[in-house]
Amino acid sequence: MSFPSQEASIASNLRDDILRGHYRCGERLPSERDLAQRFGVHRSTVREAFKRLAQLGVATIHPGGARVAPIEEASLDVVEHLLALDGSPDPEILDQALEAMSGFRAMAARLGTERATIEQRAHMLEILETMMRTAERGDNADAKLISELGNCLVEASGNIILKLMRNGLQPHGDLEAEAKFMRGAEPNNAEVEPLLWRLSHAIENVDGATASEAVYLLSCLFRRSVREQTSERQTEPRLDSEPGARSAQGEVQS
Amino acid sequence: MSFPSQEASIASNLRDDILRGHYRCGERLPSERDLAQRFGVHRSTVREAFKRLAQLGVATIHPGGARVAPIEEASLDVVEHLLALDGSPDPEILDQALEAMSGFRAMAARLGTERATIEQRAHMLEILETMMRTAERGDNADAKLISELGNCLVEASGNIILKLMRNGLQPHGDLEAEAKFMRGAEPNNAEVEPLLWRLSHAIENVDGATASEAVYLLSCLFRRSVREQTSERQTEPRLDSEPGARSAQGEVQS
DNA sequence: GTGCCATATTGGTCCGACCAAATCTCCAGC
DNA sequence: GCTGGAGATTTGGTCGGACCAATATGGCAC
């Protein structure tokens, strides 16, 4: 609770409220003095939180009052918080994130494949081999592995902008973070294997276009699996992890 | 000068200094009190600037001092400022940005093509037709048009994450902003035309993979042209626009 | 109802202060 | 000479209060 500074926790509160839709876009949010009183802190602390929100792109500050910005104008960095909202992400947002991740990996595959060093190429093939073995055994593919492969590709691309994009999609370089959302994904091994094979060959042959296509399709298998699983879970009662989360102000959502 | 608040201008100063490499990564930057005195403002103003930098990901603040963060860990939002540094962007960064933009458009093309409404599809084809006419006339392709096409594709994808990524690559939704860097690009029309043709058909036939490939190659033509032009310009003295820019602290860059 | 002006409100900045944690300094002890 | 640690210093985090200019608001005159 006191781990992060008060400023940080206030910023998080406000950010999440905005992302949750508690304030309508364009609406003025409470004044600094008001919020300071409400949170029991000094106004300057709230101001610092506001600066964060402004830089995050979820609010704009002008004399007369701070207003909520349309989410389409926010920073990529909001994705992380969008997915972490209320403990478990909105299925629609999650699907779009996985879709974007698929496209992003495809992009990284193209550039990374064409520019990888010998060592990087070897590492990628190694990861693919692990995935193939997993598939052959009939086990579920590990989402972490494809995340890691994506990271290798980004690294191999040597493109700083790609790295920055990844930061937004997969904060803290945390493989787990994304894999968590894909836990339980069970893509069909019969579909996965030929793609792994195709990808390996593309990497060996420095064929960016083919690698891109294969990675995209591969990621899409995960995405589809997650989506199916999510829609299943939606009908039955939730009984998995995150006990006690979602106790906050609750489901306003308008 | 006074248009932005003091906080904003201080934040910009520090940000640019960091991006320029004035402070080495991991190095402690001056204390709030120190900077406050140096800029002639109160400490709280500097603090607010620091919060921005922290949210931008170019610095981390802990008790004991703020430190410069490795640029690979920054937010995508730094790209804008990286390109605007010293008036004219570093050729290497510019090339990477155009490369990322190419890959990004390819991603958008895939998703956008598959999901566009009739109207969106028509609009895209319209833009392509304009480009074709330009090419047939033998005129230089207009970078703005391909930017606009990219925006249509992003819009058509309906993917919020893609929109957020675009914000980072092409701030303010400003078509000009990116096109400015591509001014003078003269991709070979003989190479451009068949790609335009291919792309049109892919959009009509809702063929995401082909559209993606075509858009990528198309964007790469622009990129290549810009790169060639930049390397040319590097040898001869600059005599184009932006008079008086680049007078700042200059080329430290270590 | 409409237009305008006085007033309350809001953000921007400043001053000065205290605390806890981190950093640095410097001297004792090995 | 090197090391370790106690103490002084610095640093960020927060607070209280204050002034200004721009904005928003309410109410009054038309």
Coordinates of C-alpha atoms (C1' of nucleotides) in Angstrom, one line a residue:
Chain A
M1 CA 0.0 0.0 0.0
S2 CA 2.7 2.4 0.9
F3 CA 5.2 0.7 -1.3
P4 CA 4.7 3.1 -4.1
S5 CA 4.7 6.8 -3.2
Q6 CA 1.4 8.5 -2.6
E7 CA 1.8 10.3 -5.8
A8 CA 2.1 7.0 -7.7
S9 CA -0.8 5.4 -6.0
I10 CA -3.0 8.4 -6.6
A11 CA -2.0 8.5 -10.2
S12 CA -2.8 4.8 -10.5
N13 CA -6.2 5.3 -9.0
L14 CA -7.1 8.2 -11.3
R15 CA -5.7 6.4 -14.3
D16 CA -7.7 3.3 -13.6
D17 CA -10.8 5.3 -13.0
I18 CA -10.4 7.0 -16.3
L19 CA -9.6 3.7 -18.2
R20 CA -12.6 2.1 -16.5
G21 CA -14.7 4.8 -17.9
H22 CA -15.7 6.5 -14.7
Y23 CA -15.2 9.8 -16.3
R24 CA -16.5 10.3 -19.8
C25 CA -14.2 11.5 -22.4
G26 CA -13.9 15.2 -22.5
E27 CA -15.3 15.5 -19.0
R28 CA -13.5 17.7 -16.5
L29 CA -12.1 15.7 -13.7
P30 CA -12.1 17.0 -10.2
S31 CA -9.9 19.9 -9.3
E32 CA -6.5 19.4 -7.8
R33 CA -7.7 20.9 -4.5
D34 CA -10.7 18.7 -4.5
L35 CA -8.8 15.5 -5.1
A36 CA -6.1 16.6 -2.6
Q37 CA -8.8 16.8 0.1
R38 CA -10.4 13.6 -1.1
F39 CA -7.2 11.6 -0.9
G40 CA -6.0 13.4 2.2
V41 CA -2.8 14.7 0.6
H42 CA -1.4 18.0 -0.3
R43 CA -2.3 19.6 -3.5
S44 CA 1.2 19.4 -4.9
T45 CA 1.1 15.6 -4.6
V46 CA -2.0 15.5 -6.7
R47 CA -0.4 17.8 -9.2
E48 CA 2.5 15.4 -9.7
A49 CA 0.0 12.6 -10.3
F50 CA -1.7 14.8 -12.9
K51 CA 1.5 15.3 -14.7
R52 CA 1.9 11.5 -15.0
L53 CA -1.6 11.2 -16.4
A54 CA -0.9 14.0 -18.9
Q55 CA 2.2 12.3 -20.1
L56 CA 0.4 9.0 -20.2
G57 CA -2.0 10.7 -22.5
V58 CA -5.2 9.8 -20.6
A59 CA -5.8 13.4 -19.5
T60 CA -5.0 16.9 -20.7
I61 CA -4.3 19.8 -18.3
H62 CA -5.3 23.3 -19.1
P63 CA -6.0 26.3 -17.0
G64 CA -9.6 25.9 -15.9
G65 CA -9.4 22.2 -15.3
A66 CA -8.0 18.9 -16.4
R67 CA -10.0 16.9 -18.9
V68 CA -10.2 13.3 -19.8
A69 CA -8.6 12.6 -23.2
P70 CA -10.0 10.1 -25.7
I71 CA -8.3 6.8 -25.2
E72 CA -7.3 6.6 -28.8
E73 CA -5.0 9.6 -28.2
A74 CA -3.3 8.0 -25.2
S75 CA 0.2 6.6 -25.1
L76 CA 0.8 2.9 -26.0
D77 CA 1.8 2.6 -22.4
V78 CA -1.8 2.5 -21.3
V79 CA -2.2 -1.0 -22.8
E80 CA -0.4 -2.5 -19.8
H81 CA -2.9 -0.9 -17.4
L82 CA -5.8 -1.6 -19.7
L83 CA -5.1 -5.3 -19.5
A84 CA -4.5 -5.2 -15.8
L85 CA -7.7 -3.4 -15.0
D86 CA -9.8 -5.1 -12.4
G87 CA -7.5 -8.1 -12.2
S88 CA -8.6 -9.8 -15.3
P89 CA -8.6 -8.1 -18.7
D90 CA -11.7 -7.3 -20.8
P91 CA -11.9 -10.1 -23.4
E92 CA -12.4 -7.6 -26.2
I93 CA -9.2 -5.7 -25.2
L94 CA -7.3 -8.9 -24.7
D95 CA -8.2 -10.1 -28.1
Q96 CA -7.1 -6.9 -29.7
A97 CA -3.9 -6.9 -27.8
L98 CA -3.1 -10.5 -28.9
E99 CA -4.0 -9.5 -32.4
A100 CA -1.7 -6.5 -32.3
M101 CA 1.0 -8.7 -30.7
S102 CA 0.6 -11.2 -33.6
G103 CA 1.0 -8.4 -36.1
F104 CA 3.9 -7.0 -34.2
R105 CA 5.7 -10.3 -34.1
A106 CA 5.2 -10.7 -37.8
M107 CA 6.9 -7.4 -38.3
A108 CA 9.7 -8.3 -36.0
A109 CA 10.1 -11.6 -37.7
R110 CA 10.6 -10.0 -41.1
L111 CA 13.2 -7.6 -39.8
G112 CA 14.8 -9.9 -37.3
T113 CA 15.1 -12.8 -39.7
E114 CA 16.9 -10.7 -42.3
R115 CA 19.3 -9.2 -39.9
A116 CA 20.0 -11.8 -37.2
T117 CA 23.6 -12.8 -36.4
I118 CA 24.6 -16.4 -36.6
E119 CA 24.2 -16.7 -32.8
Q120 CA 20.8 -15.1 -32.8
R121 CA 19.6 -17.3 -35.6
A122 CA 20.9 -20.4 -33.7
H123 CA 19.0 -19.3 -30.6
M124 CA 15.8 -18.8 -32.5
L125 CA 16.1 -22.2 -34.1
E126 CA 16.8 -23.7 -30.7
I127 CA 13.6 -22.2 -29.3
L128 CA 11.7 -23.5 -32.3
E129 CA 13.1 -26.9 -31.8
T130 CA 11.9 -26.9 -28.2
M131 CA 8.5 -26.0 -29.4
M132 CA 8.5 -28.7 -32.0
R133 CA 9.4 -31.3 -29.4
T134 CA 6.6 -30.1 -27.2
A135 CA 4.2 -30.4 -30.0
E136 CA 5.4 -33.8 -31.0
R137 CA 4.9 -35.0 -27.4
G138 CA 1.3 -33.7 -27.8
D139 CA 1.8 -31.3 -24.9
N140 CA 0.3 -27.8 -25.0
A141 CA 2.5 -25.2 -26.6
D142 CA 4.1 -22.9 -24.1
A143 CA 3.1 -19.3 -24.7
K144 CA 6.3 -18.2 -23.0
L145 CA 8.3 -19.7 -25.8
I146 CA 6.7 -17.8 -28.5
S147 CA 7.1 -14.7 -26.5
E148 CA 10.7 -15.4 -26.1
L149 CA 11.0 -16.0 -29.8
G150 CA 9.4 -12.7 -30.4
N151 CA 11.9 -11.0 -28.2
C152 CA 14.8 -12.6 -30.0
L153 CA 13.4 -11.4 -33.3
V154 CA 13.0 -7.9 -32.0
E155 CA 16.5 -8.0 -30.6
A156 CA 17.8 -9.3 -33.9
S157 CA 16.1 -6.6 -35.8
G158 CA 18.4 -4.1 -34.2
N159 CA 15.6 -1.6 -34.5
I160 CA 15.3 0.6 -31.5
I161 CA 11.7 1.6 -32.4
L162 CA 10.7 -2.0 -32.4
K163 CA 12.1 -2.4 -29.0
L164 CA 10.1 0.6 -27.8
M165 CA 7.0 -0.8 -29.3
R166 CA 7.6 -4.0 -27.5
N167 CA 7.9 -2.2 -24.2
G168 CA 4.4 -1.0 -24.6
L169 CA 3.0 -4.3 -25.6
Q170 CA 5.0 -6.4 -23.1
P171 CA 6.0 -4.2 -20.3
H172 CA 9.1 -4.8 -18.2
G173 CA 10.3 -7.3 -20.8
D174 CA 8.3 -9.7 -18.8
L175 CA 7.6 -12.9 -20.7
E176 CA 5.3 -14.0 -17.9
A177 CA 3.2 -10.9 -18.1
E178 CA 1.9 -11.8 -21.5
A179 CA 2.0 -15.5 -21.2
K180 CA -0.3 -15.1 -18.1
F181 CA -3.0 -13.9 -20.4
M182 CA -2.4 -16.9 -22.6
R183 CA -2.4 -19.4 -19.9
G184 CA -4.5 -22.3 -20.9
A185 CA -4.2 -21.6 -24.5
E186 CA -4.3 -24.9 -26.4
P187 CA -3.6 -24.3 -30.0
N188 CA -4.1 -27.3 -32.2
N189 CA -0.8 -29.1 -32.5
A190 CA -1.7 -30.3 -36.0
E191 CA -1.8 -26.7 -37.1
V192 CA 1.1 -25.5 -35.0
E193 CA 3.7 -28.1 -36.2
P194 CA 3.7 -27.2 -39.9
L195 CA 4.1 -23.6 -39.1
L196 CA 7.0 -24.2 -36.8
W197 CA 8.6 -26.2 -39.5
R198 CA 8.0 -23.5 -42.0
L199 CA 9.3 -20.8 -39.7
S200 CA 12.5 -22.8 -39.0
H201 CA 13.2 -23.0 -42.7
A202 CA 12.4 -19.4 -43.3
I203 CA 14.9 -18.4 -40.6
E204 CA 17.6 -20.7 -42.0
N205 CA 17.0 -19.3 -45.4
V206 CA 16.9 -15.7 -44.3
D207 CA 13.4 -15.4 -45.8
G208 CA 11.8 -12.5 -44.0
A209 CA 8.5 -12.5 -45.8
T210 CA 7.9 -16.2 -45.1
A211 CA 9.0 -15.9 -41.5
S212 CA 6.7 -13.0 -41.0
E213 CA 3.8 -14.9 -42.4
A214 CA 4.5 -18.0 -40.3
V215 CA 5.0 -16.1 -37.1
Y216 CA 1.7 -14.3 -37.7
L217 CA -0.2 -17.4 -38.3
L218 CA 1.4 -19.1 -35.3
S219 CA 0.5 -16.2 -33.0
C220 CA -3.0 -16.2 -34.4
L221 CA -3.4 -19.8 -33.3
F222 CA -2.7 -18.8 -29.7
R223 CA -4.9 -15.9 -30.1
R224 CA -7.8 -17.9 -31.4
S225 CA -7.3 -20.5 -28.6
V226 CA -7.4 -17.8 -25.9
R227 CA -10.5 -16.2 -27.4
E228 CA -12.4 -19.5 -27.5
Q229 CA -11.4 -20.2 -24.0
T230 CA -12.4 -16.8 -22.8
S231 CA -15.8 -17.0 -24.4
E232 CA -16.3 -20.4 -22.8
R233 CA -15.4 -19.1 -19.4
Q234 CA -17.7 -16.2 -19.8
T235 CA -20.7 -18.4 -19.5
E236 CA -19.7 -20.4 -16.5
P237 CA -18.9 -18.9 -13.1
R238 CA -15.4 -17.8 -12.6
L239 CA -13.5 -19.9 -10.1
D240 CA -10.0 -19.4 -11.1
S241 CA -7.2 -17.3 -9.4
E242 CA -7.2 -13.7 -8.3
P243 CA -9.3 -14.1 -5.2
G244 CA -10.4 -10.9 -3.7
A245 CA -9.5 -8.7 -6.6
R246 CA -12.2 -6.6 -8.3
S247 CA -13.4 -5.3 -5.0
A248 CA -12.8 -1.7 -6.0
Q249 CA -15.5 0.7 -6.9
G250 CA -16.9 -1.9 -9.1
E251 CA -18.6 -2.2 -12.4
V252 CA -19.7 1.3 -13.3
Q253 CA -18.8 1.1 -16.9
S254 CA -21.8 3.3 -17.6
Chain B
M1 CA 9.0 30.6 -25.0
S2 CA 6.3 31.1 -22.4
F3 CA 3.7 29.3 -24.5
P4 CA 4.3 26.1 -22.7
S5 CA 4.5 26.2 -19.0
Q6 CA 7.9 26.4 -17.3
E7 CA 7.4 22.9 -16.2
A8 CA 6.9 21.7 -19.7
S9 CA 9.9 23.6 -21.1
I10 CA 12.2 22.3 -18.3
A11 CA 11.0 18.8 -19.0
S12 CA 11.7 19.3 -22.7
N13 CA 15.2 20.6 -21.9
L14 CA 16.0 17.7 -19.7
R15 CA 14.5 15.2 -22.0
D16 CA 16.4 16.4 -25.0
D17 CA 19.6 16.5 -23.0
I18 CA 19.1 12.9 -22.0
L19 CA 18.1 11.8 -25.5
R20 CA 21.1 13.7 -26.9
G21 CA 23.3 11.6 -24.6
H22 CA 24.5 14.4 -22.4
Y23 CA 24.0 12.1 -19.5
R24 CA 25.2 8.6 -19.7
C25 CA 22.8 5.9 -19.0
G26 CA 22.5 5.0 -15.4
E27 CA 24.1 8.3 -14.4
R28 CA 22.5 10.3 -11.7
L29 CA 21.2 13.6 -13.0
P30 CA 21.4 16.7 -11.0
S31 CA 19.2 17.0 -7.9
E32 CA 15.9 18.8 -7.9
R33 CA 17.3 21.6 -5.8
D34 CA 20.3 22.0 -8.1
L35 CA 18.2 22.1 -11.3
A36 CA 15.7 24.4 -9.6
Q37 CA 18.4 26.9 -9.0
R38 CA 20.0 26.4 -12.4
F39 CA 16.7 27.0 -14.2
G40 CA 15.7 29.8 -11.8
V41 CA 12.5 28.1 -10.7
H42 CA 11.2 26.6 -7.6
R43 CA 11.9 23.0 -6.7
S44 CA 8.3 21.9 -7.1
T45 CA 8.4 23.0 -10.7
V46 CA 11.4 20.8 -11.4
R47 CA 9.7 17.9 -9.6
E48 CA 6.7 18.1 -11.9
A49 CA 9.1 18.0 -14.9
F50 CA 10.8 15.0 -13.4
K51 CA 7.5 13.1 -13.1
R52 CA 7.0 13.6 -16.8
L53 CA 10.5 12.3 -17.6
A54 CA 9.8 9.3 -15.4
Q55 CA 6.5 8.6 -17.2
L56 CA 8.2 9.0 -20.5
G57 CA 10.6 6.4 -19.4
V58 CA 13.8 8.3 -19.9
A59 CA 14.6 8.6 -16.2
T60 CA 13.8 6.8 -13.0
I61 CA 13.3 8.5 -9.7
H62 CA 14.3 6.9 -6.4
P63 CA 15.2 8.3 -3.1
G64 CA 18.8 9.3 -3.4
G65 CA 18.5 10.7 -6.9
A66 CA 17.0 10.4 -10.3
R67 CA 18.9 8.3 -12.8
V68 CA 18.9 8.2 -16.6
A69 CA 17.2 5.1 -17.9
P70 CA 18.5 3.1 -20.9
I71 CA 16.7 4.4 -23.9
E72 CA 15.5 0.9 -24.9
E73 CA 13.3 1.0 -21.8
A74 CA 11.7 4.2 -22.6
S75 CA 8.2 4.7 -23.9
L76 CA 7.4 4.6 -27.6
D77 CA 6.6 8.3 -27.2
V78 CA 10.2 9.2 -27.2
V79 CA 10.4 8.5 -30.9
E80 CA 8.8 11.8 -31.7
H81 CA 11.4 13.7 -29.7
L82 CA 14.2 11.6 -30.9
L83 CA 13.3 12.6 -34.5
A84 CA 12.9 16.2 -33.6
L85 CA 16.2 16.4 -31.9
D86 CA 18.4 19.3 -33.1
G87 CA 16.0 20.2 -35.9
S88 CA 16.9 17.4 -38.2
P89 CA 16.8 13.8 -37.2
D90 CA 19.8 11.5 -37.0
P91 CA 19.9 9.5 -40.2
E92 CA 20.3 6.2 -38.4
I93 CA 17.3 6.9 -36.2
L94 CA 15.3 8.2 -39.2
D95 CA 16.0 5.0 -41.1
Q96 CA 15.0 2.8 -38.3
A97 CA 11.8 4.8 -37.8
L98 CA 10.9 4.5 -41.5
E99 CA 11.7 0.8 -41.2
A100 CA 9.4 0.4 -38.2
M101 CA 6.8 2.5 -40.0
S102 CA 7.0 0.1 -43.0
G103 CA 6.5 -2.9 -40.8
F104 CA 3.7 -1.2 -38.9
R105 CA 1.8 -0.3 -42.0
A106 CA 2.2 -3.9 -43.2
M107 CA 0.6 -5.0 -40.0
A108 CA -2.1 -2.5 -40.3
A109 CA -2.7 -3.6 -43.9
R110 CA -3.2 -7.1 -43.0
L111 CA -5.8 -6.4 -40.3
G112 CA -7.3 -3.4 -42.0
T113 CA -7.8 -5.1 -45.3
E114 CA -9.6 -8.0 -43.7
R115 CA -11.9 -5.9 -41.7
A116 CA -12.6 -2.7 -43.6
T117 CA -16.1 -1.7 -44.3
I118 CA -17.3 -1.0 -47.9
E119 CA -16.7 2.7 -47.4
Q120 CA -13.3 2.3 -45.9
R121 CA -12.3 0.0 -48.7
A122 CA -13.5 2.5 -51.3
H123 CA -11.6 5.3 -49.6
M124 CA -8.4 3.3 -49.7
L125 CA -8.8 2.4 -53.3
E126 CA -9.4 6.1 -54.0
I127 CA -6.1 7.0 -52.4
L128 CA -4.4 4.3 -54.4
E129 CA -5.9 5.5 -57.6
T130 CA -4.6 9.0 -56.9
M131 CA -1.1 7.5 -56.3
M132 CA -1.4 5.6 -59.5
R133 CA -2.3 8.7 -61.5
T134 CA 0.6 10.5 -59.9
A135 CA 3.0 7.7 -60.9
E136 CA 1.6 7.5 -64.4
R137 CA 2.3 11.2 -64.8
G138 CA 5.8 10.5 -63.8
D139 CA 5.6 12.8 -60.8
N140 CA 7.1 12.0 -57.5
A141 CA 4.9 9.9 -55.2
D142 CA 3.5 11.9 -52.3
A143 CA 4.5 10.6 -49.0
K144 CA 1.4 12.1 -47.5
L145 CA -0.7 9.7 -49.5
I146 CA 0.9 6.6 -48.2
S147 CA 0.7 8.0 -44.7
E148 CA -3.0 8.6 -45.2
L149 CA -3.4 5.1 -46.6
G150 CA -1.8 3.8 -43.5
N151 CA -4.1 5.7 -41.3
C152 CA -7.1 4.3 -43.2
L153 CA -5.8 0.8 -42.7
V154 CA -5.3 1.4 -39.0
E155 CA -8.8 2.9 -38.7
A156 CA -10.2 0.0 -40.6
S157 CA -8.5 -2.5 -38.4
G158 CA -10.7 -1.4 -35.5
N159 CA -7.8 -2.3 -33.3
I160 CA -7.3 0.2 -30.5
I161 CA -3.8 -1.0 -29.8
L162 CA -2.8 -0.3 -33.4
K163 CA -4.1 3.2 -33.0
L164 CA -2.0 3.7 -29.9
M165 CA 1.0 2.4 -31.7
R166 CA 0.4 4.9 -34.5
N167 CA 0.2 7.7 -32.0
G168 CA 3.8 6.9 -31.0
L169 CA 5.1 6.7 -34.5
Q170 CA 3.1 9.5 -36.0
P171 CA 2.2 11.9 -33.2
H172 CA -0.8 14.2 -33.3
G173 CA -2.1 12.1 -36.2
D174 CA -0.1 14.6 -38.2
L175 CA 0.4 13.3 -41.7
E176 CA 2.7 16.2 -42.4
A177 CA 5.0 15.3 -39.5
E178 CA 6.1 12.1 -41.0
A179 CA 5.9 13.2 -44.6
K180 CA 8.3 16.0 -43.7
F181 CA 11.0 13.5 -43.1
M182 CA 10.2 11.9 -46.4
R183 CA 10.2 15.1 -48.4
G184 CA 12.2 14.7 -51.4
A185 CA 11.8 11.0 -51.5
E186 CA 11.7 9.9 -55.1
P187 CA 10.9 6.2 -55.2
N188 CA 11.3 4.7 -58.6
N189 CA 7.9 4.8 -60.3
A190 CA 8.7 1.7 -62.2
E191 CA 8.9 -0.1 -58.9
V192 CA 6.0 1.7 -57.3
E193 CA 3.3 1.1 -59.9
P194 CA 3.2 -2.7 -59.8
L195 CA 3.0 -2.5 -56.1
L196 CA 0.1 -0.1 -56.2
W197 CA -1.6 -2.4 -58.6
R198 CA -1.0 -5.4 -56.4
L199 CA -2.2 -3.6 -53.4
S200 CA -5.4 -2.5 -55.0
H201 CA -6.3 -6.0 -56.0
A202 CA -5.4 -7.3 -52.6
I203 CA -7.8 -4.8 -51.0
E204 CA -10.5 -5.6 -53.4
N205 CA -10.1 -9.3 -52.8
V206 CA -9.8 -8.9 -49.0
D207 CA -6.4 -10.6 -49.1
G208 CA -4.6 -9.4 -46.0
A209 CA -1.4 -11.3 -46.5
T210 CA -0.8 -9.9 -50.0
A211 CA -1.9 -6.4 -48.9
S212 CA 0.6 -6.6 -46.1
E213 CA 3.4 -7.6 -48.3
A214 CA 2.6 -4.9 -50.9
V215 CA 2.4 -2.1 -48.4
Y216 CA 5.6 -3.2 -46.8
L217 CA 7.5 -3.2 -50.1
L218 CA 5.9 0.1 -51.0
S219 CA 6.9 1.7 -47.8
C220 CA 10.4 0.3 -48.2
L221 CA 10.7 2.1 -51.5
F222 CA 10.1 5.4 -49.7
R223 CA 12.5 4.4 -47.0
R224 CA 15.2 3.5 -49.4
S225 CA 14.8 6.7 -51.3
V226 CA 15.1 8.8 -48.1
R227 CA 18.1 6.9 -47.0
E228 CA 19.9 7.4 -50.3
Q229 CA 19.0 11.0 -50.3
T230 CA 20.2 11.5 -46.7
S231 CA 23.6 9.9 -47.3
E232 CA 24.0 12.1 -50.4
R233 CA 23.2 15.1 -48.3
Q234 CA 25.6 14.1 -45.7
T235 CA 28.6 14.8 -47.9
E236 CA 27.5 18.1 -49.3
P237 CA 26.7 21.1 -47.2
R238 CA 23.1 21.5 -46.1
L239 CA 21.2 24.2 -47.9
D240 CA 17.6 23.3 -47.4
S241 CA 15.1 24.6 -45.0
E242 CA 15.3 24.8 -41.2
P243 CA 17.7 27.8 -41.1
G244 CA 19.2 28.4 -37.7
A245 CA 18.2 25.1 -36.2
R246 CA 20.8 22.8 -34.8
S247 CA 22.5 25.6 -32.9
A248 CA 21.9 24.0 -29.6
Q249 CA 24.5 22.4 -27.4
G250 CA 25.5 20.4 -30.4
E251 CA 26.9 17.0 -31.1
V252 CA 27.9 15.4 -27.9
Q253 CA 26.5 11.9 -28.5
S254 CA 29.7 10.6 -27.0
Chain C
dG1 C1' -34.1 34.7 -23.9
dT2 C1' -29.7 36.9 -24.6
dG3 C1' -25.5 39.2 -23.6
dC4 C1' -22.2 40.8 -20.4
dC5 C1' -19.7 41.6 -16.2
dA6 C1' -18.2 40.6 -11.4
dT7 C1' -16.8 36.8 -8.8
dA8 C1' -15.4 32.2 -7.4
dT9 C1' -12.6 28.6 -9.1
dT10 C1' -8.7 26.5 -11.2
dG11 C1' -4.1 25.6 -12.7
dG12 C1' 0.9 27.5 -12.4
dT13 C1' 4.4 28.9 -9.5
dC14 C1' 6.6 30.1 -5.5
dC15 C1' 8.3 30.0 -0.4
dG16 C1' 9.8 27.5 3.3
dA17 C1' 9.8 23.4 6.1
dC18 C1' 10.2 18.5 8.0
dC19 C1' 11.1 13.6 7.5
dA20 C1' 13.1 9.2 6.1
dA21 C1' 16.1 7.0 3.2
dA22 C1' 20.2 7.0 0.5
dT23 C1' 24.7 8.8 -0.1
dC24 C1' 28.9 10.4 1.2
dT25 C1' 32.8 11.4 4.6
dC26 C1' 36.0 10.3 7.4
dC27 C1' 38.1 8.2 11.2
dA28 C1' 38.9 4.0 14.0
dG29 C1' 40.4 -0.6 13.8
dC30 C1' 42.6 -4.4 11.7
Chain D
dG1 C1' 47.1 0.4 3.4
dC2 C1' 42.7 -1.3 3.5
dT3 C1' 38.3 -2.0 5.4
dG4 C1' 34.3 -1.2 8.1
dG5 C1' 31.0 1.5 10.1
dA6 C1' 29.3 5.7 12.6
dG7 C1' 27.8 10.1 11.6
dA8 C1' 27.0 14.2 8.7
dT9 C1' 25.1 15.5 4.4
dT10 C1' 22.2 15.2 0.5
dT11 C1' 18.2 13.7 -1.8
dG12 C1' 13.5 12.7 -2.9
dG13 C1' 8.5 12.8 -0.7
dT14 C1' 5.2 15.4 1.4
dC15 C1' 3.2 19.2 3.6
dG16 C1' 1.2 24.0 4.7
dG17 C1' 0.2 28.2 2.9
dA18 C1' 0.3 31.9 -0.6
dC19 C1' -0.1 34.9 -5.0
dC20 C1' -1.3 35.4 -9.9
dA21 C1' -3.5 35.0 -14.3
dA22 C1' -6.7 32.6 -16.9
dT23 C1' -11.0 30.3 -16.9
dA24 C1' -15.5 29.1 -15.6
dT25 C1' -19.8 30.5 -13.5
dG26 C1' -23.6 32.9 -11.7
dG27 C1' -26.6 36.6 -11.9
dC28 C1' -27.9 41.0 -13.5
dA29 C1' -29.3 44.2 -17.0
dC30 C1' -31.1 44.5 -21.5

